[in-house]
PDB file of C-alpha atoms (C1' of nucleotides) in Angstrom:
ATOM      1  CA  UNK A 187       4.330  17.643 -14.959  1.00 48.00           C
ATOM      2  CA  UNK A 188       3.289  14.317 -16.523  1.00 56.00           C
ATOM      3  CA  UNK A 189       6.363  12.980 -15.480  1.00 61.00           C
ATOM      4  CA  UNK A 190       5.861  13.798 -11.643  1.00 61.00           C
ATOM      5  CA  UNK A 191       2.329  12.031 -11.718  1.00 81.00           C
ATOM      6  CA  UNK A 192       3.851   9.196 -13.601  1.00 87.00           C
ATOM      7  CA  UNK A 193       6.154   8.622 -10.865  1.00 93.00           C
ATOM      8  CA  UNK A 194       3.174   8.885  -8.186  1.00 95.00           C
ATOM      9  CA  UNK A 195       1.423   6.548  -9.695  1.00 96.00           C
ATOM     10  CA  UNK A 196       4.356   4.063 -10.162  1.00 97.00           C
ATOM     11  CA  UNK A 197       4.868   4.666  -6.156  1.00 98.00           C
ATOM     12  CA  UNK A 198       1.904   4.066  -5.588  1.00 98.00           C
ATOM     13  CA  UNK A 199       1.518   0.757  -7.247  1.00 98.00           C
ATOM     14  CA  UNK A 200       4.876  -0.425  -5.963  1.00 98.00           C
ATOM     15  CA  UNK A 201       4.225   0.277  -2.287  1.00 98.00           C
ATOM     16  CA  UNK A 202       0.768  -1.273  -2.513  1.00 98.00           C
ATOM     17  CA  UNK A 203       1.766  -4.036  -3.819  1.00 98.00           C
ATOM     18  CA  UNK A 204       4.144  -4.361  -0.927  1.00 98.00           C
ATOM     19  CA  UNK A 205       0.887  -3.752   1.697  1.00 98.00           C
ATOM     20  CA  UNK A 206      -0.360  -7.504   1.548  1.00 98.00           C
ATOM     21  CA  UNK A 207       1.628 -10.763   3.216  1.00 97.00           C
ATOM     22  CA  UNK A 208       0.276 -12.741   0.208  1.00 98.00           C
ATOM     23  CA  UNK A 209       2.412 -10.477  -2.282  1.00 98.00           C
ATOM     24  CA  UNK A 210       5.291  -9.820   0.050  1.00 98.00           C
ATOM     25  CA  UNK A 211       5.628 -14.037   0.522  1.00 98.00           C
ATOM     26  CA  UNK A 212       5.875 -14.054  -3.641  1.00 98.00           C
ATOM     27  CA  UNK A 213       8.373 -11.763  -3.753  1.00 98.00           C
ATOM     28  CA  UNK A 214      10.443 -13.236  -0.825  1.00 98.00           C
ATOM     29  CA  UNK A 215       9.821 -16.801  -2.887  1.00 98.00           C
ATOM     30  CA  UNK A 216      10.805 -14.921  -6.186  1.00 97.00           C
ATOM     31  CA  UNK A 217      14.243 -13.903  -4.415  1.00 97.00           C
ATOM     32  CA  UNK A 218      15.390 -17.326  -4.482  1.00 95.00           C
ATOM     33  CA  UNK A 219      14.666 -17.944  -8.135  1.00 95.00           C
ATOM     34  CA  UNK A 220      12.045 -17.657 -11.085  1.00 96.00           C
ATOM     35  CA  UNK A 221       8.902 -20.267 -10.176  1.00 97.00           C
ATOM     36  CA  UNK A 222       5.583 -20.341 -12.144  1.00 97.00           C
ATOM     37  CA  UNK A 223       1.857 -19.312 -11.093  1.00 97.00           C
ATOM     38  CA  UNK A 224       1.494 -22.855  -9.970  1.00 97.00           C
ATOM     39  CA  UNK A 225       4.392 -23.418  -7.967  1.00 97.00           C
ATOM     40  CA  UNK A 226       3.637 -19.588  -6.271  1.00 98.00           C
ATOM     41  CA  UNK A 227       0.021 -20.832  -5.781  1.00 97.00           C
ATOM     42  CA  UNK A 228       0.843 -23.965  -3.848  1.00 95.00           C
ATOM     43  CA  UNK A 229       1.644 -22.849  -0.644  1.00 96.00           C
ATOM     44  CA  UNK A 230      -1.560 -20.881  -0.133  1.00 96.00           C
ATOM     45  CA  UNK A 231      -4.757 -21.695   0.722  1.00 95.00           C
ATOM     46  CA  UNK A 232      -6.636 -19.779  -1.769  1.00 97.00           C
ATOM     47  CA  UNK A 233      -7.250 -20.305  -5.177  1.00 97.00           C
ATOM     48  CA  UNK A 234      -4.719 -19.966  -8.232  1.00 97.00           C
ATOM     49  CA  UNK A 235      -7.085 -17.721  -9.960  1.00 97.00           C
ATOM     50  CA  UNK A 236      -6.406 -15.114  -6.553  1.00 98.00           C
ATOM     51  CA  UNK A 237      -2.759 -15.987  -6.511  1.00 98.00           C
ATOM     52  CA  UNK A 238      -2.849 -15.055 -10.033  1.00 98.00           C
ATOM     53  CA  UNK A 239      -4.511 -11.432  -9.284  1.00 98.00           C
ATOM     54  CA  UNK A 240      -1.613 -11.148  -7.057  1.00 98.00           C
ATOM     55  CA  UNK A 241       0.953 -11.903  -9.448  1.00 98.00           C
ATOM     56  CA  UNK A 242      -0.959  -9.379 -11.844  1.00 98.00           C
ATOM     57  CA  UNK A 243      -0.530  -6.667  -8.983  1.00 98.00           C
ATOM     58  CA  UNK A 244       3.240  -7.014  -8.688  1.00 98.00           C
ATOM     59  CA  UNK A 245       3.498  -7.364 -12.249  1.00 98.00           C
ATOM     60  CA  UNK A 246       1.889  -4.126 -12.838  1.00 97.00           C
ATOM     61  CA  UNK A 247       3.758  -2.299 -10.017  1.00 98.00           C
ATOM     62  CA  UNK A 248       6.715  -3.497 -12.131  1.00 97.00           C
ATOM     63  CA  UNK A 249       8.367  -5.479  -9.221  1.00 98.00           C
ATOM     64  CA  UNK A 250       8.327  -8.826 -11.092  1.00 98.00           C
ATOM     65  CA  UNK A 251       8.830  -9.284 -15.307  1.00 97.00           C
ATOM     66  CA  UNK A 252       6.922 -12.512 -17.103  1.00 97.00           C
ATOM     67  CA  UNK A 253       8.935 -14.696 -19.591  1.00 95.00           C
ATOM     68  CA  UNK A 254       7.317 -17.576 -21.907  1.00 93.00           C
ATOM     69  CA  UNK A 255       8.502 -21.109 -21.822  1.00 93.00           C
ATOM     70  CA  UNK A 256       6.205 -23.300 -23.592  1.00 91.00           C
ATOM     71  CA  UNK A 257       2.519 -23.026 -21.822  1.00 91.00           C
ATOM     72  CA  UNK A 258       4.460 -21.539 -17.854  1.00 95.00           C
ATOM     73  CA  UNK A 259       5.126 -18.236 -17.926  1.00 95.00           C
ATOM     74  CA  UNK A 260       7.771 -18.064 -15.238  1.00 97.00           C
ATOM     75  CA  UNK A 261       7.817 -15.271 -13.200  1.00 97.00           C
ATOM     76  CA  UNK A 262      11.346 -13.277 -11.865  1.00 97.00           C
ATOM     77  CA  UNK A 263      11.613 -10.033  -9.139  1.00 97.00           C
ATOM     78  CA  UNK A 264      12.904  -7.159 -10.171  1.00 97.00           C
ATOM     79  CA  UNK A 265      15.577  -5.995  -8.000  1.00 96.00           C
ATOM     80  CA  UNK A 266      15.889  -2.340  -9.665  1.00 96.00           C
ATOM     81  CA  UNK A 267      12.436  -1.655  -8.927  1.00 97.00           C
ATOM     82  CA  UNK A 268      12.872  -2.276  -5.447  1.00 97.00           C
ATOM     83  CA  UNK A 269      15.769  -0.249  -5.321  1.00 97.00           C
ATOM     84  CA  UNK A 270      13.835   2.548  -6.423  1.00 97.00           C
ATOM     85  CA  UNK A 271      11.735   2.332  -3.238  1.00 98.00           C
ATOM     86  CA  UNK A 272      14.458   2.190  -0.519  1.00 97.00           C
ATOM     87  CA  UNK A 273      15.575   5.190  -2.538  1.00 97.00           C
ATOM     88  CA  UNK A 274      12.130   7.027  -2.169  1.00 98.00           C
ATOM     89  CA  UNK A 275      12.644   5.565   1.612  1.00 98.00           C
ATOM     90  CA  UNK A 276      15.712   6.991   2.253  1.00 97.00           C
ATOM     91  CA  UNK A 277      15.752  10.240   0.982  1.00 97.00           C
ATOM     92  CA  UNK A 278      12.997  11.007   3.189  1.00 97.00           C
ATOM     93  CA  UNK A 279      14.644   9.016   6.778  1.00 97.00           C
ATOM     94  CA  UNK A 280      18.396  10.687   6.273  1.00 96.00           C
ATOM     95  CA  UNK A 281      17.112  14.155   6.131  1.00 95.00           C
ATOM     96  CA  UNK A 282      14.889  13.586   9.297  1.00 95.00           C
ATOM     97  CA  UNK A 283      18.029  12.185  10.792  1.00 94.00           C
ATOM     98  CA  UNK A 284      19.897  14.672   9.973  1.00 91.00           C
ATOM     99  CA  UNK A 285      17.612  16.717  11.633  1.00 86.00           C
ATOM    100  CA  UNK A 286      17.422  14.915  14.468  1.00 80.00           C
ATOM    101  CA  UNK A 287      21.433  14.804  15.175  1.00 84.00           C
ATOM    102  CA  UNK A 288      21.025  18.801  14.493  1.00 78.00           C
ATOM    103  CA  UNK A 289      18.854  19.350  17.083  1.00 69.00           C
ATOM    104  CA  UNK A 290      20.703  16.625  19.856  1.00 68.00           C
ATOM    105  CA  UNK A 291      23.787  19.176  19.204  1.00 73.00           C
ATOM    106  CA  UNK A 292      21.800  21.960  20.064  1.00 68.00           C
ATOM    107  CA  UNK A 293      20.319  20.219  22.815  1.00 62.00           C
ATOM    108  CA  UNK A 294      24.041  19.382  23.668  1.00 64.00           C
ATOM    109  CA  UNK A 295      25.186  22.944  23.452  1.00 68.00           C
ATOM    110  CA  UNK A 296      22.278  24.449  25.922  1.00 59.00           C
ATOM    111  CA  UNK A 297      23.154  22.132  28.403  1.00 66.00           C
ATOM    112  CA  UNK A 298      27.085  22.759  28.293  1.00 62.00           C
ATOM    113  CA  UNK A 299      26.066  26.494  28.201  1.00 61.00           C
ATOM    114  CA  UNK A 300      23.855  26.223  31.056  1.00 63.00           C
ATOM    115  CA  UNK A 301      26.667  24.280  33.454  1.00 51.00           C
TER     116      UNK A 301
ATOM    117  CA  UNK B 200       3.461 -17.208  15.802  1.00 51.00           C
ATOM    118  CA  UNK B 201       1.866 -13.971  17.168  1.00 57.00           C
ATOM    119  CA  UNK B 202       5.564 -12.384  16.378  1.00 60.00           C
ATOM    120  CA  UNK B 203       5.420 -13.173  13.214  1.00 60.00           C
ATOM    121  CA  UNK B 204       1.287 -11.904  12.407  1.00 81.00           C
ATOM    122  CA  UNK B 205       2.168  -8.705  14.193  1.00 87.00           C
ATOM    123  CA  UNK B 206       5.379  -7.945  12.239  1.00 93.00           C
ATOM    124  CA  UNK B 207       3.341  -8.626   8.803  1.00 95.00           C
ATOM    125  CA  UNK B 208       0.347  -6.306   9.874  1.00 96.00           C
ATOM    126  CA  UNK B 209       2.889  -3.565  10.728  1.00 97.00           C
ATOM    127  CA  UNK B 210       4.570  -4.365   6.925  1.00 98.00           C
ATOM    128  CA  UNK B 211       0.757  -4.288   6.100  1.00 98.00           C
ATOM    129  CA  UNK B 212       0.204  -0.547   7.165  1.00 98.00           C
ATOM    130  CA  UNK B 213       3.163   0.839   6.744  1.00 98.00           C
ATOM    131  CA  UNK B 214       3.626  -0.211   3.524  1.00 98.00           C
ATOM    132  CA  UNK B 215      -0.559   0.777   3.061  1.00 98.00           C
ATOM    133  CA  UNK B 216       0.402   4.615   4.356  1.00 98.00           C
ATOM    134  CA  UNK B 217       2.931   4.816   1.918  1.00 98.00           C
ATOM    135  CA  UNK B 218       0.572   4.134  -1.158  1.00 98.00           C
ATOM    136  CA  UNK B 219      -0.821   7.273  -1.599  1.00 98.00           C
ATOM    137  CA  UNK B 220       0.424  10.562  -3.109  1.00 97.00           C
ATOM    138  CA  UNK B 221      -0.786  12.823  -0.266  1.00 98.00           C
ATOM    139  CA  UNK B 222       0.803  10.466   3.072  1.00 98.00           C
ATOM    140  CA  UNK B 223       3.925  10.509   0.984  1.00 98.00           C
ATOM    141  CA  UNK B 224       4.228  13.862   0.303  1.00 98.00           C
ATOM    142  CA  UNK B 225       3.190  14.294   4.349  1.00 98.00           C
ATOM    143  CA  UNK B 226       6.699  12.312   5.064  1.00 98.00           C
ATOM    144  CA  UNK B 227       8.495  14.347   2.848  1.00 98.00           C
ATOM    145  CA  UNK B 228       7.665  17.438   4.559  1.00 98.00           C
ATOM    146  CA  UNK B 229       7.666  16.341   7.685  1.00 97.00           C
ATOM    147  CA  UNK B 230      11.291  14.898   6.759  1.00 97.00           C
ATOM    148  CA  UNK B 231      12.511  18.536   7.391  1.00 95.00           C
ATOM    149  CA  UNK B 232      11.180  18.891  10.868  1.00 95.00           C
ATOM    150  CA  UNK B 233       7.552  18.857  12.837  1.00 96.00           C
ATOM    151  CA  UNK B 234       4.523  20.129  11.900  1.00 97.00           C
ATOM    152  CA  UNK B 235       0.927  20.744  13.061  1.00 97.00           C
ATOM    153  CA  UNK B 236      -2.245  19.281  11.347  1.00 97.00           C
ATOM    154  CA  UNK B 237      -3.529  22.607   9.885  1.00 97.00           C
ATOM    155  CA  UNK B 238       0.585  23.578   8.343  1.00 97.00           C
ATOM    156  CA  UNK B 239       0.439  20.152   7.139  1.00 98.00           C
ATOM    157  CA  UNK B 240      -3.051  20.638   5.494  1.00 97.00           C
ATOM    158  CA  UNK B 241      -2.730  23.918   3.447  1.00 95.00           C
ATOM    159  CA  UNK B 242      -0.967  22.880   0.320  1.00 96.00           C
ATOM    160  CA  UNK B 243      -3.341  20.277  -0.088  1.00 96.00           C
ATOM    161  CA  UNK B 244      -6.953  20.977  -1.944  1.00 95.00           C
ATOM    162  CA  UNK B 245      -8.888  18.869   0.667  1.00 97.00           C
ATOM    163  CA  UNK B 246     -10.919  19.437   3.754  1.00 97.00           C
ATOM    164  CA  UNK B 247      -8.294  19.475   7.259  1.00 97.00           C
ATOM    165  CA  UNK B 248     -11.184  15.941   8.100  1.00 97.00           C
ATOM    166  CA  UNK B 249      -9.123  14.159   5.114  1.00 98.00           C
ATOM    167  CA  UNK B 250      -6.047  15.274   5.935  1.00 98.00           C
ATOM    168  CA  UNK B 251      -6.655  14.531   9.529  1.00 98.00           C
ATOM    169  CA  UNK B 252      -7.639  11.002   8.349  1.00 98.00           C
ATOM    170  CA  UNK B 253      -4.054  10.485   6.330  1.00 98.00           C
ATOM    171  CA  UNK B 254      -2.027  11.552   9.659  1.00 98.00           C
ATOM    172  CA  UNK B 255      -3.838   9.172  11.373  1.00 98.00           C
ATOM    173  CA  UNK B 256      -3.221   6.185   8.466  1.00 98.00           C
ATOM    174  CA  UNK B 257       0.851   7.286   9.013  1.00 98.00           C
ATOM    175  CA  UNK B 258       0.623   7.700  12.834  1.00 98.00           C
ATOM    176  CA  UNK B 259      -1.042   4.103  12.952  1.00 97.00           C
ATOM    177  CA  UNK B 260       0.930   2.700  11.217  1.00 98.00           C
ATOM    178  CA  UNK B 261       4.369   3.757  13.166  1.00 97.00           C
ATOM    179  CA  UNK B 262       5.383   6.290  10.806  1.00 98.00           C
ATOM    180  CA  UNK B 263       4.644   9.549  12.785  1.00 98.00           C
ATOM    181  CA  UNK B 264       4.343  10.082  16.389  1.00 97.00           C
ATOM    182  CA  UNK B 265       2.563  13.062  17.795  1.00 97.00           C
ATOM    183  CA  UNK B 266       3.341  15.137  21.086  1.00 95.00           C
ATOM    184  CA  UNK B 267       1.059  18.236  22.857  1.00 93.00           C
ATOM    185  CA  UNK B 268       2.142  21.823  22.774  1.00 93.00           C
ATOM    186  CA  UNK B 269      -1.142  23.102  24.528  1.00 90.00           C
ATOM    187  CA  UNK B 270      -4.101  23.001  22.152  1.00 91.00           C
ATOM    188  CA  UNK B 271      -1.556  21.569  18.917  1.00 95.00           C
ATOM    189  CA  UNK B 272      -0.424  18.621  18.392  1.00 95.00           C
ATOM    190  CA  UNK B 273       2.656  18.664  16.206  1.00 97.00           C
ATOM    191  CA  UNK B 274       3.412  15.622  14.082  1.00 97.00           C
ATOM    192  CA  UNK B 275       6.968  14.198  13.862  1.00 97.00           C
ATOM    193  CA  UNK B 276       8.596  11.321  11.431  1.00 97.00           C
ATOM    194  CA  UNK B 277       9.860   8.317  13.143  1.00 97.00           C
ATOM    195  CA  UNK B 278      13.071   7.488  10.781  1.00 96.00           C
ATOM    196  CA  UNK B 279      13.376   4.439  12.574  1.00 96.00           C
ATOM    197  CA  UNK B 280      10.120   2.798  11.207  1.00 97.00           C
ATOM    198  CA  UNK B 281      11.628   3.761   8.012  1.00 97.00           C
ATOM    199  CA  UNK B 282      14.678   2.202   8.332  1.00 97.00           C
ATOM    200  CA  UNK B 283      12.346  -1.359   8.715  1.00 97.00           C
ATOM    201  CA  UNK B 284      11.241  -0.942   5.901  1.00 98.00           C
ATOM    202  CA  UNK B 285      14.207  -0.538   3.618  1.00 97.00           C
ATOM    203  CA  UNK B 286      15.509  -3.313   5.873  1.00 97.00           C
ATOM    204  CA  UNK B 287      12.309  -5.541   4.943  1.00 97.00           C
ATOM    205  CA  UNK B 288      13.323  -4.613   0.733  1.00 98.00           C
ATOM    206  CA  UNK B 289      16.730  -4.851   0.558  1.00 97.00           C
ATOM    207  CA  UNK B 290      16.766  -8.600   2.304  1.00 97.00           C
ATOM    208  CA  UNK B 291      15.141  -9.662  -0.532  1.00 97.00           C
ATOM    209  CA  UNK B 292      16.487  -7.715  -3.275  1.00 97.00           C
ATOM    210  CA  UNK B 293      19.814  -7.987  -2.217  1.00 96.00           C
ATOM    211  CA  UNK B 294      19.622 -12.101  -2.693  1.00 95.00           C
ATOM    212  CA  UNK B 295      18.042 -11.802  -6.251  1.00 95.00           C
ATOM    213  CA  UNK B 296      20.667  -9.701  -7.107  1.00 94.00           C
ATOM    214  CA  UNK B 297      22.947 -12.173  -5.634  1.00 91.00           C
ATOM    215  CA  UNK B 298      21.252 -14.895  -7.934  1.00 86.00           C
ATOM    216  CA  UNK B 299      21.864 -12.619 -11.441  1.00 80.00           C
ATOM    217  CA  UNK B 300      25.366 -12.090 -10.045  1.00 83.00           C
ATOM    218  CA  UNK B 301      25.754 -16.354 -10.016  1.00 76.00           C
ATOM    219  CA  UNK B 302      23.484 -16.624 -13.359  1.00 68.00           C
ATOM    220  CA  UNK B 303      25.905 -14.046 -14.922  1.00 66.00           C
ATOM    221  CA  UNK B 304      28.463 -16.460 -13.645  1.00 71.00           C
ATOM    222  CA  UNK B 305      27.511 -19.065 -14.820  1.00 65.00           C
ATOM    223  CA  UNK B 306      26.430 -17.923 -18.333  1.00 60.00           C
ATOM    224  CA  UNK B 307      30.071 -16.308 -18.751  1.00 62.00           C
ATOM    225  CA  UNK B 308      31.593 -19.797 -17.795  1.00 65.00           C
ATOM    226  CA  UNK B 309      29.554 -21.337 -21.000  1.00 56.00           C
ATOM    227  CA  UNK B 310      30.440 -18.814 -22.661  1.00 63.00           C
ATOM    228  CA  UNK B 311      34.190 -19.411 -21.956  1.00 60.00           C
ATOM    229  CA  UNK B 312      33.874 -22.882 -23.006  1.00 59.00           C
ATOM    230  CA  UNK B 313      32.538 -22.312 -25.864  1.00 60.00           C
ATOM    231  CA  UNK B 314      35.135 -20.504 -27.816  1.00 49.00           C
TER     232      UNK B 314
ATOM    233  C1'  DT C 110     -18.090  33.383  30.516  1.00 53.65           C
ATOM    234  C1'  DT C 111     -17.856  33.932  25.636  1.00 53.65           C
ATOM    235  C1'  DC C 112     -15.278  33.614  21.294  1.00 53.65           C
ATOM    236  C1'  DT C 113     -11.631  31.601  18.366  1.00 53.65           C
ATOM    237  C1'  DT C 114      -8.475  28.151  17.052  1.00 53.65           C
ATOM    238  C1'  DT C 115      -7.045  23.307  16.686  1.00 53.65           C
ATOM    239  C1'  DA C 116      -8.331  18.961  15.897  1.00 53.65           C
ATOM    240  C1'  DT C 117     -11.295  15.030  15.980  1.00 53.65           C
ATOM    241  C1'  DC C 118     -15.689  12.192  15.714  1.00 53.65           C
ATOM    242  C1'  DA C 119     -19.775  10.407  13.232  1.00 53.65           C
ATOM    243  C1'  DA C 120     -22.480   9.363   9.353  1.00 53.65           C
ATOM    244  C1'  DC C 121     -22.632   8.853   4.666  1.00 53.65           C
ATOM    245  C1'  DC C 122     -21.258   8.047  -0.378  1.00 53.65           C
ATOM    246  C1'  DT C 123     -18.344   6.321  -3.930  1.00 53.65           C
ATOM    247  C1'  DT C 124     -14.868   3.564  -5.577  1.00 53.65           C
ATOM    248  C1'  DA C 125     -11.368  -0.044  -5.202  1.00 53.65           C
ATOM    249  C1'  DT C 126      -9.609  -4.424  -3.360  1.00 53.65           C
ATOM    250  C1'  DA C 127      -9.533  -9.473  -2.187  1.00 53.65           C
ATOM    251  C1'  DG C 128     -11.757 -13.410  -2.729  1.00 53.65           C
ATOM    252  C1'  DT C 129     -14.964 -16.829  -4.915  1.00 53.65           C
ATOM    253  C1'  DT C 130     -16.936 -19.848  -8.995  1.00 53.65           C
ATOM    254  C1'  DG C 131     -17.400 -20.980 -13.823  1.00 53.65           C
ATOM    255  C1'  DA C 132     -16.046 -20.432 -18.606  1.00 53.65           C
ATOM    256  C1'  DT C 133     -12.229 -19.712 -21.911  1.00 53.65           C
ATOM    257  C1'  DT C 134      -7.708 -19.340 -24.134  1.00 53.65           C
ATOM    258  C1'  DA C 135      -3.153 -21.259 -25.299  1.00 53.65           C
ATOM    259  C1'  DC C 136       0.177 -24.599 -25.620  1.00 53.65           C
ATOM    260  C1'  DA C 137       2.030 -29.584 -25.437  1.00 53.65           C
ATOM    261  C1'  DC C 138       1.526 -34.378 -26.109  1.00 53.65           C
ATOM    262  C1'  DC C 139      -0.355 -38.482 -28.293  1.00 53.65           C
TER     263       DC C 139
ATOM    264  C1'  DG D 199      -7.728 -34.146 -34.767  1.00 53.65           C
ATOM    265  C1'  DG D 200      -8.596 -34.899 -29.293  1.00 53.65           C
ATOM    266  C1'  DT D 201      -6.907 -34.669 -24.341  1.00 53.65           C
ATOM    267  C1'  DG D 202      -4.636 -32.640 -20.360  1.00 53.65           C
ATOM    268  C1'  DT D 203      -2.291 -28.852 -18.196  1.00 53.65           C
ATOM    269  C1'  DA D 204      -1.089 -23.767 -17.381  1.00 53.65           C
ATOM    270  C1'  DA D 205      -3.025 -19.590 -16.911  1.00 53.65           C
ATOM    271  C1'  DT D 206      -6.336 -16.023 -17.563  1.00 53.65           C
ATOM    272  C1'  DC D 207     -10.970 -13.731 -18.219  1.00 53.65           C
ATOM    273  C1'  DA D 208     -15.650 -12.545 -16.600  1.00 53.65           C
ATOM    274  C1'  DA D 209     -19.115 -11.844 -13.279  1.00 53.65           C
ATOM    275  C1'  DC D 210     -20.289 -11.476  -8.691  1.00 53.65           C
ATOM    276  C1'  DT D 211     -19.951 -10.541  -3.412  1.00 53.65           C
ATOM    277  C1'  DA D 212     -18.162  -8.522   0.736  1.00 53.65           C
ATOM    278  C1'  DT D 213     -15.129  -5.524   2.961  1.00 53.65           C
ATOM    279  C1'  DA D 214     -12.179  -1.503   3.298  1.00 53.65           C
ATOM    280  C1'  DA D 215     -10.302   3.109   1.781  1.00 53.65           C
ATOM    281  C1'  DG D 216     -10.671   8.041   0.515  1.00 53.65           C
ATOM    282  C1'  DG D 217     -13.466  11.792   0.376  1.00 53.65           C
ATOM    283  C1'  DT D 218     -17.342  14.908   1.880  1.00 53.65           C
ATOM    284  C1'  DT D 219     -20.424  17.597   5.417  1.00 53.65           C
ATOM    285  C1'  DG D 220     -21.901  18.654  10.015  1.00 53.65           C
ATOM    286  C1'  DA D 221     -21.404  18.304  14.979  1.00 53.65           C
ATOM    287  C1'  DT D 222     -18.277  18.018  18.964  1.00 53.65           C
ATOM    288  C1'  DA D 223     -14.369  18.469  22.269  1.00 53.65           C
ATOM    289  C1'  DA D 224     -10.521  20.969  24.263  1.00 53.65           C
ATOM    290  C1'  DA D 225      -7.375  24.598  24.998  1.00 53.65           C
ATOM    291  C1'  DG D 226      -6.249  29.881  24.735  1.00 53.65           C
ATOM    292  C1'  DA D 227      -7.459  34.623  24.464  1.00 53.65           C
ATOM    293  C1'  DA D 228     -10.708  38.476  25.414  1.00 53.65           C
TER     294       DA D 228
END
DNA sequence: TTCTTTATCAACCTTATAGTTGATTACACC
DNA sequence: GGTGTAATCAACTATAAGGTTGATAAAGAA
């Protein structure tokens, strides 16, 4: 069952990384293109130290990867690991629709019987 | 830009009621139709207070609504509050993946010209 | 009315998160 | 070597989240 819990936990760091503007601005910056802790940092007033605890966050969630170029370490989004969350998403919102367009039929069928 | 604040503090909690084990495995159940707080809280090995507490962290946050069938008070998913938030994802993943598509490009069209 | 069920409220504790400042590592350039 | 820049580590504070217990409200059933 170690697997189950591993996956938990890996939801659980992925969607809370998600729960924060700060992080959800990085990734919507890191959709356009690698950029370093610097360039991230810029834009917000706090300081890069913070921004860096951020990056750390999404980083551990697994939603961005770190690469080395001389002293930068550039970081890029992950696009599979988002993935993985509208798939958590969706299994969950097609089977309540599903539901839902099961029970507007039935709905539909009183009312025709009732005419 | 009140829009724009309100939007991000719905991202905030919605995203926030999805990091935890217990809320998600709340959605997934109530995926397959409504349920009351005390069916909800019988699986789990915590007081119906805590569980209470989670309903109230999805409910909040858009994810469940709740109706009145005399003293109950049955909890339902709202798919549509999913839906924003694979909508919210997929914007951005879908242009990253866009960039490695144009990278991949472009690194095949050295590539060419090298041979 | 009294009793039971459903659900919440209030107070409290423990732990985790977001931010700060100051020191430290690691690499590049001269 | 010595200097400047990129980034992190460490320690600390304040606020919020997840859990508990105990009391309370509200609707049905006897």
């Amino acid at each position: 069952m170690q697997e189950l819990d591993d996956r938990e936990a890996a939801l659980d760091r992925a969607f809370l990384a998600l729960a924060d503007p700060v992080r959800r601005a990085l990734v919507a910056r890191l959709s356009r293109g690698p950029a370093t802790v610097n360039e991230l940092a810029e834009p917000f007033s706090m300081t890069k130290q913070a921004v860096s605890k951020h990056i750390q966050v999404l980083e551990h969630a697994g939603l961005i990867t770190r690469s080395r170029d001389g002293q930068r370490r550039p970081c890029h989004l992950a696009p599979a690991a988002l993935e993985e969350l509208t798939a958590w998403i969706d299994t969950y919102r097609l089977v309540a629709e599903r539901q839902f367009r099961r029970l507007d039929t039935v709905l539909g069928t009183l009312k025709e019987e009732q005419k």
